[in-house]
CSV table of C-alpha atoms and ligand atoms in Angstrom, one decimal:
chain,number,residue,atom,x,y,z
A,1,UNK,CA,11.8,22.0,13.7
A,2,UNK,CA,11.3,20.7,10.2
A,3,UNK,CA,8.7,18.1,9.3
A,4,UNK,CA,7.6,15.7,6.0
A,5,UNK,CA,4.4,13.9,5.5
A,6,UNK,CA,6.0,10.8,3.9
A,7,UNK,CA,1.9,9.7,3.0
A,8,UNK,CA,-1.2,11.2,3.2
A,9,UNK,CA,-1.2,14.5,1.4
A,10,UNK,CA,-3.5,13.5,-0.6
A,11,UNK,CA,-4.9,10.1,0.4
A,12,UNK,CA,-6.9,8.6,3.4
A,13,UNK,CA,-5.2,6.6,5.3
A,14,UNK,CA,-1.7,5.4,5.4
A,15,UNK,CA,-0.8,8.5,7.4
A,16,UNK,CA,3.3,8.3,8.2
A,17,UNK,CA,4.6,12.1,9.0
A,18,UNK,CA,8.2,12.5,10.3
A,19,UNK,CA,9.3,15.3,12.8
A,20,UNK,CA,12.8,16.8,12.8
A,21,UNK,CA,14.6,18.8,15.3
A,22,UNK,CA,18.7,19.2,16.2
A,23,UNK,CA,18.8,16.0,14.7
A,24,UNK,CA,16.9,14.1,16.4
A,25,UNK,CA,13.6,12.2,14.8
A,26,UNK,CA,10.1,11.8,15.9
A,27,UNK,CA,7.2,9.8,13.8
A,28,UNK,CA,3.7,10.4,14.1
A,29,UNK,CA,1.7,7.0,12.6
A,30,UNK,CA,2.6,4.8,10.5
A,31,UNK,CA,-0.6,3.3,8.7
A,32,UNK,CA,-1.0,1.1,6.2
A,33,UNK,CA,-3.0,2.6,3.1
A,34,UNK,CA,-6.5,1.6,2.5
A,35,UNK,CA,-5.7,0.5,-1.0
A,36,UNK,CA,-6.7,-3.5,-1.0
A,37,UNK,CA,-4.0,-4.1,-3.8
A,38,UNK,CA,-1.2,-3.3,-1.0
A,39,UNK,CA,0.0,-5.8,1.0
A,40,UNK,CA,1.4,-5.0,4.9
A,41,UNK,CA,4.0,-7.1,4.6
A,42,UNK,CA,5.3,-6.2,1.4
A,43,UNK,CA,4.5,-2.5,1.1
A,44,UNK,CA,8.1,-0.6,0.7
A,45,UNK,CA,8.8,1.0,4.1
A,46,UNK,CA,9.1,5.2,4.0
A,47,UNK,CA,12.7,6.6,3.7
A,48,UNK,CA,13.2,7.2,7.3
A,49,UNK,CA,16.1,6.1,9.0
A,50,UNK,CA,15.2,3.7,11.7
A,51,UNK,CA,12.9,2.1,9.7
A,52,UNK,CA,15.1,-1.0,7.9
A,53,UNK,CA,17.5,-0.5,10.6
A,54,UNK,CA,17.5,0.6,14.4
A,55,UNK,CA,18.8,4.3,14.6
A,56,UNK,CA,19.1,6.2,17.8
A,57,UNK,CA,18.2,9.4,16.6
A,58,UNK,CA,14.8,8.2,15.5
A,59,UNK,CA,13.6,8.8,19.6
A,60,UNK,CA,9.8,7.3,19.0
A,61,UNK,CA,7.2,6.6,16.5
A,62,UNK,CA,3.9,7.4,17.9
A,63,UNK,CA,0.3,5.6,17.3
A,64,UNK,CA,-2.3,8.6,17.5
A,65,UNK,CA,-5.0,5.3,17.8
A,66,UNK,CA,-5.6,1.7,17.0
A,67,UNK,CA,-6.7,2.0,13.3
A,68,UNK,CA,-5.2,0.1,11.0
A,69,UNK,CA,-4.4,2.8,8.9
A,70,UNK,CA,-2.2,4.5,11.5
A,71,UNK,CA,-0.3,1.7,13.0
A,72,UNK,CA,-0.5,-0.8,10.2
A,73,UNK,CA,3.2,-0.8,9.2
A,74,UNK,CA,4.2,-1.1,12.8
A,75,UNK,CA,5.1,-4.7,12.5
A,76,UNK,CA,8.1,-4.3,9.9
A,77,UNK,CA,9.9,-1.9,12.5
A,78,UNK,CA,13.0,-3.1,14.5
A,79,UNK,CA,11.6,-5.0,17.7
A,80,UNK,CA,13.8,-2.5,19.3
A,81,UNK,CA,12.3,1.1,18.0
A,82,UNK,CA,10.7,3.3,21.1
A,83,UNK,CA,6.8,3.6,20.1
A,84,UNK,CA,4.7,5.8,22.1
A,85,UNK,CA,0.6,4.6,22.4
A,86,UNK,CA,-2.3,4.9,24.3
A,87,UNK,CA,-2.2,2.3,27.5
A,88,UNK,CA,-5.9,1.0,26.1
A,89,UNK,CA,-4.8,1.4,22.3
A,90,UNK,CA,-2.1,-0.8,23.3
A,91,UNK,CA,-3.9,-3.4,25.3
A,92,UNK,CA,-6.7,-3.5,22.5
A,93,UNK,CA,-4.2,-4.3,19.6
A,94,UNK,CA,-2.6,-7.0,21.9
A,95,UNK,CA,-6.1,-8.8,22.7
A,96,UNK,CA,-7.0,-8.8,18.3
A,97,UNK,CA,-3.0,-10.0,17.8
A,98,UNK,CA,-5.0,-13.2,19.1
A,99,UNK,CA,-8.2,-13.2,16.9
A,100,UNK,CA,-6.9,-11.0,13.6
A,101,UNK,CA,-3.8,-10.7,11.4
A,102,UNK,CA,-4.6,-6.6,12.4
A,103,UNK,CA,-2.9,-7.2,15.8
A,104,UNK,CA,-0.3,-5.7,17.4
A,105,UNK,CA,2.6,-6.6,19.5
A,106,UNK,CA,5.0,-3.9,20.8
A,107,UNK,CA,7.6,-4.5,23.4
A,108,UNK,CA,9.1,-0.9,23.8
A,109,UNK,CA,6.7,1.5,25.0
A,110,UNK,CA,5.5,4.4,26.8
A,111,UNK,CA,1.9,5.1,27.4
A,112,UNK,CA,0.5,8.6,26.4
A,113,UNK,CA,-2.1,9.9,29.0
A,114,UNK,CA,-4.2,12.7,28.3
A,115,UNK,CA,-2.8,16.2,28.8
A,116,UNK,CA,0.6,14.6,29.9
A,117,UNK,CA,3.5,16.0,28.5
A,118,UNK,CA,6.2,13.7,27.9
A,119,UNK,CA,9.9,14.5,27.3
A,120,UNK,CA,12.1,13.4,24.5
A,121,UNK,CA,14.9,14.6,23.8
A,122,UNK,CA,14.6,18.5,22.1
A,123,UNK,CA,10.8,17.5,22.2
A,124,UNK,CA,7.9,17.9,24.4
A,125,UNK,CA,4.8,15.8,23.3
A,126,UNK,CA,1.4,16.3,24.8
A,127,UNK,CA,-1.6,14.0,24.4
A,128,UNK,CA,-5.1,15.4,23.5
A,129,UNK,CA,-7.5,12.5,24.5
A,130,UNK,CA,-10.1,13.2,21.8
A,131,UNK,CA,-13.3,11.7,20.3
A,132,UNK,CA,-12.7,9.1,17.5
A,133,UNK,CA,-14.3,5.5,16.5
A,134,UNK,CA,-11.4,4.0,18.0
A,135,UNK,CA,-11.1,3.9,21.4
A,136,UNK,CA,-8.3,5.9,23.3
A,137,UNK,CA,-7.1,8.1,20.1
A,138,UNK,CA,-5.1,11.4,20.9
A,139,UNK,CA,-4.2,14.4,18.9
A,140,UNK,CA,-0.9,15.5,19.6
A,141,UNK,CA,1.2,19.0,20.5
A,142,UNK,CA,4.5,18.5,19.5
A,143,UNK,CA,7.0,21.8,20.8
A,144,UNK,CA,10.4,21.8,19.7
A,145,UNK,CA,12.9,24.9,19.3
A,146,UNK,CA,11.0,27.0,20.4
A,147,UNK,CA,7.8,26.2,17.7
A,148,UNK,CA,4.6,24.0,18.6
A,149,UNK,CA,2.7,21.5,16.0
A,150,UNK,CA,-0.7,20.4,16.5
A,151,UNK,CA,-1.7,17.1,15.2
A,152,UNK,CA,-5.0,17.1,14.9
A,153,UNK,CA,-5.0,13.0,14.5
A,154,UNK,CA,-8.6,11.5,13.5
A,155,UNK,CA,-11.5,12.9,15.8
A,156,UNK,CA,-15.3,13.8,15.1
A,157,UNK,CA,-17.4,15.7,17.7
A,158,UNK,CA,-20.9,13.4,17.7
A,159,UNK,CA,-19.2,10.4,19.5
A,160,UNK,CA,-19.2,9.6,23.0
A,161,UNK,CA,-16.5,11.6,24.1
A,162,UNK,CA,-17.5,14.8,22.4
A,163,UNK,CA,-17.2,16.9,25.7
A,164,UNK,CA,-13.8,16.4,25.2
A,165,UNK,CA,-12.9,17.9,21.8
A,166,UNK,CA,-15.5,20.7,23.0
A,167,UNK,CA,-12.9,21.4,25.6
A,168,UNK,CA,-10.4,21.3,23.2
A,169,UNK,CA,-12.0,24.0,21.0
A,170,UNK,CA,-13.2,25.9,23.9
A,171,UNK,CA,-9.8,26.2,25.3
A,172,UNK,CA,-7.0,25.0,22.6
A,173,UNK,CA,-3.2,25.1,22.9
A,174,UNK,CA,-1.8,28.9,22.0
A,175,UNK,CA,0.8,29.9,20.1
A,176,UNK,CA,0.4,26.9,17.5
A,177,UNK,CA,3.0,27.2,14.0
A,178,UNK,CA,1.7,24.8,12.1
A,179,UNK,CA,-1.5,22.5,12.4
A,180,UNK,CA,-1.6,19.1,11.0
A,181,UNK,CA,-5.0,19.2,9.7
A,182,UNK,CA,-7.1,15.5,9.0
A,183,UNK,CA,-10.0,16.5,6.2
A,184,UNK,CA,-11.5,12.9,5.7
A,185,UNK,CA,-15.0,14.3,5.5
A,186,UNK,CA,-14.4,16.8,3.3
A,187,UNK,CA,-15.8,16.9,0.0
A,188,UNK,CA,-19.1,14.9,1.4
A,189,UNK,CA,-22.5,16.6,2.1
A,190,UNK,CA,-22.2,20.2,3.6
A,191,UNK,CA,-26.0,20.3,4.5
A,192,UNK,CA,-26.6,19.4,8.5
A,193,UNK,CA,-24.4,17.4,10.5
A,194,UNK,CA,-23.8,14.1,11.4
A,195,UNK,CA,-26.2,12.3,13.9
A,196,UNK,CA,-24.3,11.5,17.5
A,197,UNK,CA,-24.1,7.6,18.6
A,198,UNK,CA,-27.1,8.7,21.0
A,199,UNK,CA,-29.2,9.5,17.7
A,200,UNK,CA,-28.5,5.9,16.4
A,201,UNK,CA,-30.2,4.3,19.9
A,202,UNK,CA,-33.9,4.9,18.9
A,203,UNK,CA,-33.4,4.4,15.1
A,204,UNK,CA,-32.0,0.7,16.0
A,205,UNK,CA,-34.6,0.5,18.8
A,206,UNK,CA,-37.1,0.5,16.0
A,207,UNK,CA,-35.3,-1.5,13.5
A,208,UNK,CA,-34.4,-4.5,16.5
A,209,UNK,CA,-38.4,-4.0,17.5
A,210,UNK,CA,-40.0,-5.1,14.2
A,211,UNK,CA,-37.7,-7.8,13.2
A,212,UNK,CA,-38.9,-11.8,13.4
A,213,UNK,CA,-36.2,-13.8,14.4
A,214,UNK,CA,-32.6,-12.9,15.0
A,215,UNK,CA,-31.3,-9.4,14.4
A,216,UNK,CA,-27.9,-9.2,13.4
A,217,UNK,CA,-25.7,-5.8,13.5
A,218,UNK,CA,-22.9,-5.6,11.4
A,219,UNK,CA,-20.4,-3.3,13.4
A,220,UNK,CA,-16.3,-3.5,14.4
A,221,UNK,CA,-15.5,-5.1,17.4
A,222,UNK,CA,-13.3,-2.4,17.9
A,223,UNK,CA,-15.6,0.5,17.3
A,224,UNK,CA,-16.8,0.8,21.2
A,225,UNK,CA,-19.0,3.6,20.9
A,226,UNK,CA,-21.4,1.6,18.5
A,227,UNK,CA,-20.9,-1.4,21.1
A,228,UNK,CA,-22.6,1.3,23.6
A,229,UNK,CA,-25.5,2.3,21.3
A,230,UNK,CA,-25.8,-1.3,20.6
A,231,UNK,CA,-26.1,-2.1,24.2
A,232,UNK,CA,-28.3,0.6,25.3
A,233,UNK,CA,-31.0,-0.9,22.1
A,234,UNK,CA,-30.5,-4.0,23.7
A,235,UNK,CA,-32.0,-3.0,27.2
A,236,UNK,CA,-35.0,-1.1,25.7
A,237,UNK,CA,-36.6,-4.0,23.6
A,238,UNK,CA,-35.2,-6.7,26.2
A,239,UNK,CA,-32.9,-7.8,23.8
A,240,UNK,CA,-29.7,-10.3,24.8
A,241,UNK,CA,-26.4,-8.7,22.9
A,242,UNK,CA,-24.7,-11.8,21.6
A,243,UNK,CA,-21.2,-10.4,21.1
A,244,UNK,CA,-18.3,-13.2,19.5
A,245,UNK,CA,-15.2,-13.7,22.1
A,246,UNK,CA,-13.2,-11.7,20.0
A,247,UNK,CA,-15.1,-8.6,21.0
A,248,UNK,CA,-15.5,-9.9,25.0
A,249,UNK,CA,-11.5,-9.6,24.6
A,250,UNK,CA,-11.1,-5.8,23.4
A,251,UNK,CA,-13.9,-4.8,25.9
A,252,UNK,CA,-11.5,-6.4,28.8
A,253,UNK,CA,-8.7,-4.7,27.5
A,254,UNK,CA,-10.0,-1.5,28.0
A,255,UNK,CA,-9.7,-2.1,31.5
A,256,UNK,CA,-12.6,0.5,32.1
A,257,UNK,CA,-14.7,-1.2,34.3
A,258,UNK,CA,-17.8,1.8,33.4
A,259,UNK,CA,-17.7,0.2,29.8
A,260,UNK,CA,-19.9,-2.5,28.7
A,261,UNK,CA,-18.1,-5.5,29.5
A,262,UNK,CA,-19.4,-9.5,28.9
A,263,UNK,CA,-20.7,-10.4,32.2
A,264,UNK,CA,-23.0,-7.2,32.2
A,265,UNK,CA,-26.4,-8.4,32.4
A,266,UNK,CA,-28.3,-9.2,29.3
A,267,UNK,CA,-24.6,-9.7,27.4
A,268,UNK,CA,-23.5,-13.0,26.1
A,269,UNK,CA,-20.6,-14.4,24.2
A,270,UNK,CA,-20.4,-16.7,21.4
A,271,UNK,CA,-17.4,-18.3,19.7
A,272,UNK,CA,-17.5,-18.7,16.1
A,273,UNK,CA,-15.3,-21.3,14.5
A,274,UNK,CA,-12.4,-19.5,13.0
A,275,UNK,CA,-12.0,-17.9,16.8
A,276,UNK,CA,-12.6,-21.3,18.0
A,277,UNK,CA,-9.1,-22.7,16.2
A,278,UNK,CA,-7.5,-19.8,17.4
A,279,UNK,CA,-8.2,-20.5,20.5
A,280,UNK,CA,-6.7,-24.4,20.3
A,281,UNK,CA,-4.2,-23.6,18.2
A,282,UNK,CA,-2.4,-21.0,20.3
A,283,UNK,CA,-3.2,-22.5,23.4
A,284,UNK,CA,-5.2,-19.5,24.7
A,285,UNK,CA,-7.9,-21.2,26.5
A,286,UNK,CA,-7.1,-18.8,29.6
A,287,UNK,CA,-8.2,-16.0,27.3
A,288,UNK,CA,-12.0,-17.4,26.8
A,289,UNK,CA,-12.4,-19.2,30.2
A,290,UNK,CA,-13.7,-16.1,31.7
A,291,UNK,CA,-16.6,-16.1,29.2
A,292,UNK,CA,-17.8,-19.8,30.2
A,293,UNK,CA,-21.0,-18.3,32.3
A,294,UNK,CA,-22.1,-16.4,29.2
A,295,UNK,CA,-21.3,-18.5,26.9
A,296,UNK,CA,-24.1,-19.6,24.4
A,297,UNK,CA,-23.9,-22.7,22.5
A,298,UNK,CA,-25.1,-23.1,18.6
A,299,UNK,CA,-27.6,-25.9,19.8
A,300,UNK,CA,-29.5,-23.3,21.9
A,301,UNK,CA,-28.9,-20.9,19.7
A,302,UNK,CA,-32.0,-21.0,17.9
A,303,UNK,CA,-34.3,-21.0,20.7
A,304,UNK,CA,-33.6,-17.7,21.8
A,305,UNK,CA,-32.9,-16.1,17.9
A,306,UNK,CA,-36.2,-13.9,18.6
A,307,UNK,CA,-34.7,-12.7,22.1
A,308,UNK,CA,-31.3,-11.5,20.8
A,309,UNK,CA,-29.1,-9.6,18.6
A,310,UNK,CA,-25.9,-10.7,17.3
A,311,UNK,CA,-22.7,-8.8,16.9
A,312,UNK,CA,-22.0,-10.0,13.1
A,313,UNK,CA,-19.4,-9.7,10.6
A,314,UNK,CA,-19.8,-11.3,7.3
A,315,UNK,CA,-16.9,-14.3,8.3
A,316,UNK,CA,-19.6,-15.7,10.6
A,317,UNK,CA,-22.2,-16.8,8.2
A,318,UNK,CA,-20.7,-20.2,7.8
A,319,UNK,CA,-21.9,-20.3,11.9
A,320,UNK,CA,-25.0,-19.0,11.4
A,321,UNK,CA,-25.7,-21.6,8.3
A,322,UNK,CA,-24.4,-24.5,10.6
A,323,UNK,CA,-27.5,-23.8,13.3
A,324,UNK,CA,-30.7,-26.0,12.3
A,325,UNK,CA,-33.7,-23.9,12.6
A,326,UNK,CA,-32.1,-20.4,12.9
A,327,UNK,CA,-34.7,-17.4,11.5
A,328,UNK,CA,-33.1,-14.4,11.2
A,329,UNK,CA,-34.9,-11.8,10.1
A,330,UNK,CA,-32.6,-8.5,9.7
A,331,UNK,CA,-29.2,-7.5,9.5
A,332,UNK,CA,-28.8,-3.8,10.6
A,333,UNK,CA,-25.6,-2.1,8.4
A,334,UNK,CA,-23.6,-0.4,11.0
A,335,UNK,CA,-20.7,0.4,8.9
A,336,UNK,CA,-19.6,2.9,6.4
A,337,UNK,CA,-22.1,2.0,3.8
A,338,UNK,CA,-19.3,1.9,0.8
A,339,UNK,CA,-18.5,-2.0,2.3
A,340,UNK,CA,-21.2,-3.0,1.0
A,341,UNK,CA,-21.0,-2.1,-2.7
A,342,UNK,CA,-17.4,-3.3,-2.0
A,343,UNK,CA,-17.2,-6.9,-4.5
A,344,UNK,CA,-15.7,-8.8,-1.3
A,345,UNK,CA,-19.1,-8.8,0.5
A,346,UNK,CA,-20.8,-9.7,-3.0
A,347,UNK,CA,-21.2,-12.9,-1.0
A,348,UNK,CA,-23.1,-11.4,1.8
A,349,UNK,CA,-25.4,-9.8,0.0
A,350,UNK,CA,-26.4,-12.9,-1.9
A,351,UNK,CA,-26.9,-14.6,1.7
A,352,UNK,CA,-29.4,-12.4,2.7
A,353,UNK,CA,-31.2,-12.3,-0.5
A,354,UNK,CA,-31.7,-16.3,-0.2
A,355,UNK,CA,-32.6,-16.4,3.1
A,356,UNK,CA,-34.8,-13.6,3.2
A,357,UNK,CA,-32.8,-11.4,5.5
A,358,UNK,CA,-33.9,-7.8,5.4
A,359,UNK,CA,-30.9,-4.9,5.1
A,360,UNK,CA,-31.4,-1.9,6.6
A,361,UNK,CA,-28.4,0.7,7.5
A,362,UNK,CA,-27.7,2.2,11.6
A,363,UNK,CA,-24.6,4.3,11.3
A,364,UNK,CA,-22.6,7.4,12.0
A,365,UNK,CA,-19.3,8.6,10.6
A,366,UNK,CA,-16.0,8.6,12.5
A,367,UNK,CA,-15.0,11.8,11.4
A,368,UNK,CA,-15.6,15.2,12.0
A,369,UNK,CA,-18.4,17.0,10.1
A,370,UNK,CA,-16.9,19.3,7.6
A,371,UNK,CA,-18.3,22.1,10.0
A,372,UNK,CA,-16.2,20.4,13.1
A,373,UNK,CA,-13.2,20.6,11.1
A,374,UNK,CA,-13.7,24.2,10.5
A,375,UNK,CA,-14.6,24.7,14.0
A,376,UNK,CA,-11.5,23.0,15.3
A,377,UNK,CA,-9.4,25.1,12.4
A,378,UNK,CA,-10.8,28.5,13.6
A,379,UNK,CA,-9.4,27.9,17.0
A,380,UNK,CA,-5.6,27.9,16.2
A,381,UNK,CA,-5.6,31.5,15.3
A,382,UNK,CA,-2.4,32.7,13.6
A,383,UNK,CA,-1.6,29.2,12.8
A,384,UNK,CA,-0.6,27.9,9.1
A,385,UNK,CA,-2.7,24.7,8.4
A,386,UNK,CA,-1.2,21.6,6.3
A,387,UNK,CA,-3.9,19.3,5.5
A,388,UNK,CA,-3.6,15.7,6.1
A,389,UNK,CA,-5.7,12.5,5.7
A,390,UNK,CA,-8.0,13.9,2.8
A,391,UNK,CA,-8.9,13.8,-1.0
A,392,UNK,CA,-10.1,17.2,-1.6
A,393,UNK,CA,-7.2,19.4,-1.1
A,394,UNK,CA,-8.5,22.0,-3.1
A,395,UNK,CA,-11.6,22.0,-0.6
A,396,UNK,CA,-9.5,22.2,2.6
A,397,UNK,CA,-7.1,24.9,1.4
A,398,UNK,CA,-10.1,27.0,0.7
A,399,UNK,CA,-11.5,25.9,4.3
A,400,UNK,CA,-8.6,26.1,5.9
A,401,UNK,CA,-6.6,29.2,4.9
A,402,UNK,CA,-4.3,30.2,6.0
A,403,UNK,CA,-3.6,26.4,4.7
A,404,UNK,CA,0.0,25.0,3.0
A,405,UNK,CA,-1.0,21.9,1.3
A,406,UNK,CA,2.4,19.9,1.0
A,407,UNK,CA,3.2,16.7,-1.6
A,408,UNK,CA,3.9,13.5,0.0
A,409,UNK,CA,7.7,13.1,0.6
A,410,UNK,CA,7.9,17.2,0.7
A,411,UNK,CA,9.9,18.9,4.0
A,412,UNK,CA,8.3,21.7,4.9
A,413,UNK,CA,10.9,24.1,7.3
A,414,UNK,CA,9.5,25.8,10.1
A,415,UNK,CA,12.0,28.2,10.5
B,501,LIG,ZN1,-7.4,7.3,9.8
B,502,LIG,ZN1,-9.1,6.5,12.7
């Protein structure tokens, strides 16, 4: 088995590695880069046969989880090319293709389940449901001729699923060659950890509690952790969670009837404009209907300001300006806090300044604590490590030794 990382050596995001055994090929992501100057449907394609072209030796690209970043190229493949995805991650991706130019539509796929191995031709591939701010996100063992690589994907270990990269470490797959490595935190604070999504509950309790007026949280409708914490804040200061019909739709598509979902009490739904003329102009009214009973109108919006939170992104403030008589008196940051210094949300900022919005910042990383990675590291004993998905590959070789950093476009042989 012989393997290249076509990006990501020495970048986050963008991730696109490419397996190779008795010539037959295997992708693992294939993410756009976070570089705002590249364009998805522009943006050269990797070198891999199959890509411009069907191939049949190119057996199945798989999406470790619905982040842009991983799946982002997906689009420009032949409609015909095997993928392999989460059920959820799938369903997710189809409910944005609605809502966001980020969607997803794949015709040809099988579903990876947690701890399932699934045959493909010289390789077996087992899921590793792990903890991630995307929902349903695996890391991967991939065996072949006789070696096994370990993917460790994107994970963290404060999130709500914790247990089950606990489990992971606790009890991880033996014999592993070579372990695909992510290192996104690295290179950040080393002091303490990250606080879990359960830490962020009282800290937005208190924020939600001594706001006037409406309180809006600026999270992903995707992230559905942060959706929980939200939630739970909600319930404590008998807040209503006004979540946009966007969100309503990726919650459904979970199909996990145990996760917040919009006709759980104290939940309702709004529909901003730009989701509005979605709606109409692709016909999907089916898709809102069953929202009707929670919907809330911007008339009666501003009556009930002070008894709710809002679900915001910065696209809605042309919504929120429309609605006569609306106070709002906070919006909580519950994003990486870089977006903000980002000159596209210039704009925001200047919002809130006129209206007299007070910023505060609610958030956790998605990522593993530089400790976690080591953690997860030190359980592949007599393993090689090849980082992935980081800047600081100086810090991660020293981390993670033994550790083989590679070049992007580099094979590296297991033999
Ligand atoms: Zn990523
Ligand atoms: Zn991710």
């Amino acid at each position: 088995m012989r393997f290249c990382i076509h990006r990501g050596t020495q970048e986050i995001g963008g991730t696109c590695v490419e397996i190779e055994s008795q010539g037959k090929r295997l992708v693992l992501d294939i993410g756009l880069p976070l570089d705002d100057n590249i364009d998805a449907s522009t943006m050269p394609l990797h070198p891999v046969p199959g890509f411009d072209a069907p191939d049949p030796a190119l057996l199945g690209v798989i999406i470790s989880h619905p982040h842009q970043d991983h799946y982002g190229l997906a689009h420009r493949l032949p409609k015909e090319t095997p993928f392999l995805i989460g059920k959820a991650a799938q369903a997710i991706l189809e409910a944005a293709d609605l809502f966001t130019p980020a969607g997803l539509r794949l015709s040809n796929v099988t579903h990876l389940e947690n701890r399932k191995p699934i045959a493909l031709g010289p390789f077996t591939i087992t899921p590793f449901l792990v903890d991630h701010s995307a929902y349903d996100s695996y890391a991967l063992l991939v065996e072949a001729d006789g070696q096994r690589l370990f993917y460790s994907g994107d994970f963290r270990t404060h999130g709500r699923k914790a247990r089950l990269v606990e489990e992971l470490i606790a009890n991880p797959p033996q014999d592993v060659d070579v372990l695909l490595m992510e290192g996104t935190t690295l290179g950040r604070p080393k002091a303490g950890g990250f606080p879990t999504e359960d830490d962020l509950v009282p800290d937005m309790i208190d924020l939600i509690e001594k706001t006037r007026g409406l309180t809006l949280v600026w999270a992903s409708g995707q992230n559905i952790d942060r959706l929980v914490t939200l939630y739970k804040a909600c319930r404590k200061t008998r807040r209503q969670l006004v979540i946009d019909a966007y969100t309503a739709t990726v919650l459904q598509a979970t199909d996990n009837p145990n996760l917040l979902q919009h006709d759980w009490t104290g939940v309702r739904v709004f529909l901003p404009r730009s989701q509005k003329f979605q709606v109409m102009k692709e016909k999907a009214f089916k898709t809102i209907d069953p929202f009707k009973p929670k919907r809330i109108n911007d008339d009666k919006f501003p009556a009930e300001a002070s008894q709710s939170v809002m679900l915001f992104r910065p696209s809605m403030i042309g919504d929120l300006d429309r609605m006569k008589g609306l106070e709002i008196g906070r919006l909580i940051v519950s994003v990486w806090g870089g977006y903000l210094q980002d000159g596209r949300n210039e704009k925001l900022l200047r919002w809130c300044e006129s209206q007299g919005i007070a910023i505060d910042s609610c958030h956790t990383s998605g990522h593993a604590h530089q400790s976690d990675l080591i953690r997860l590291r030190e359980c592949f004993t007599g393993s090689v490590a090849v980082p992935v998905h980081l800047q600081e590959v100086a810090t991660a070789t020293e981390l993670f030794a033994p550790c083989k950093p590679l070049t992007d476009g580099q094979w590296f042989d297991m033999k």
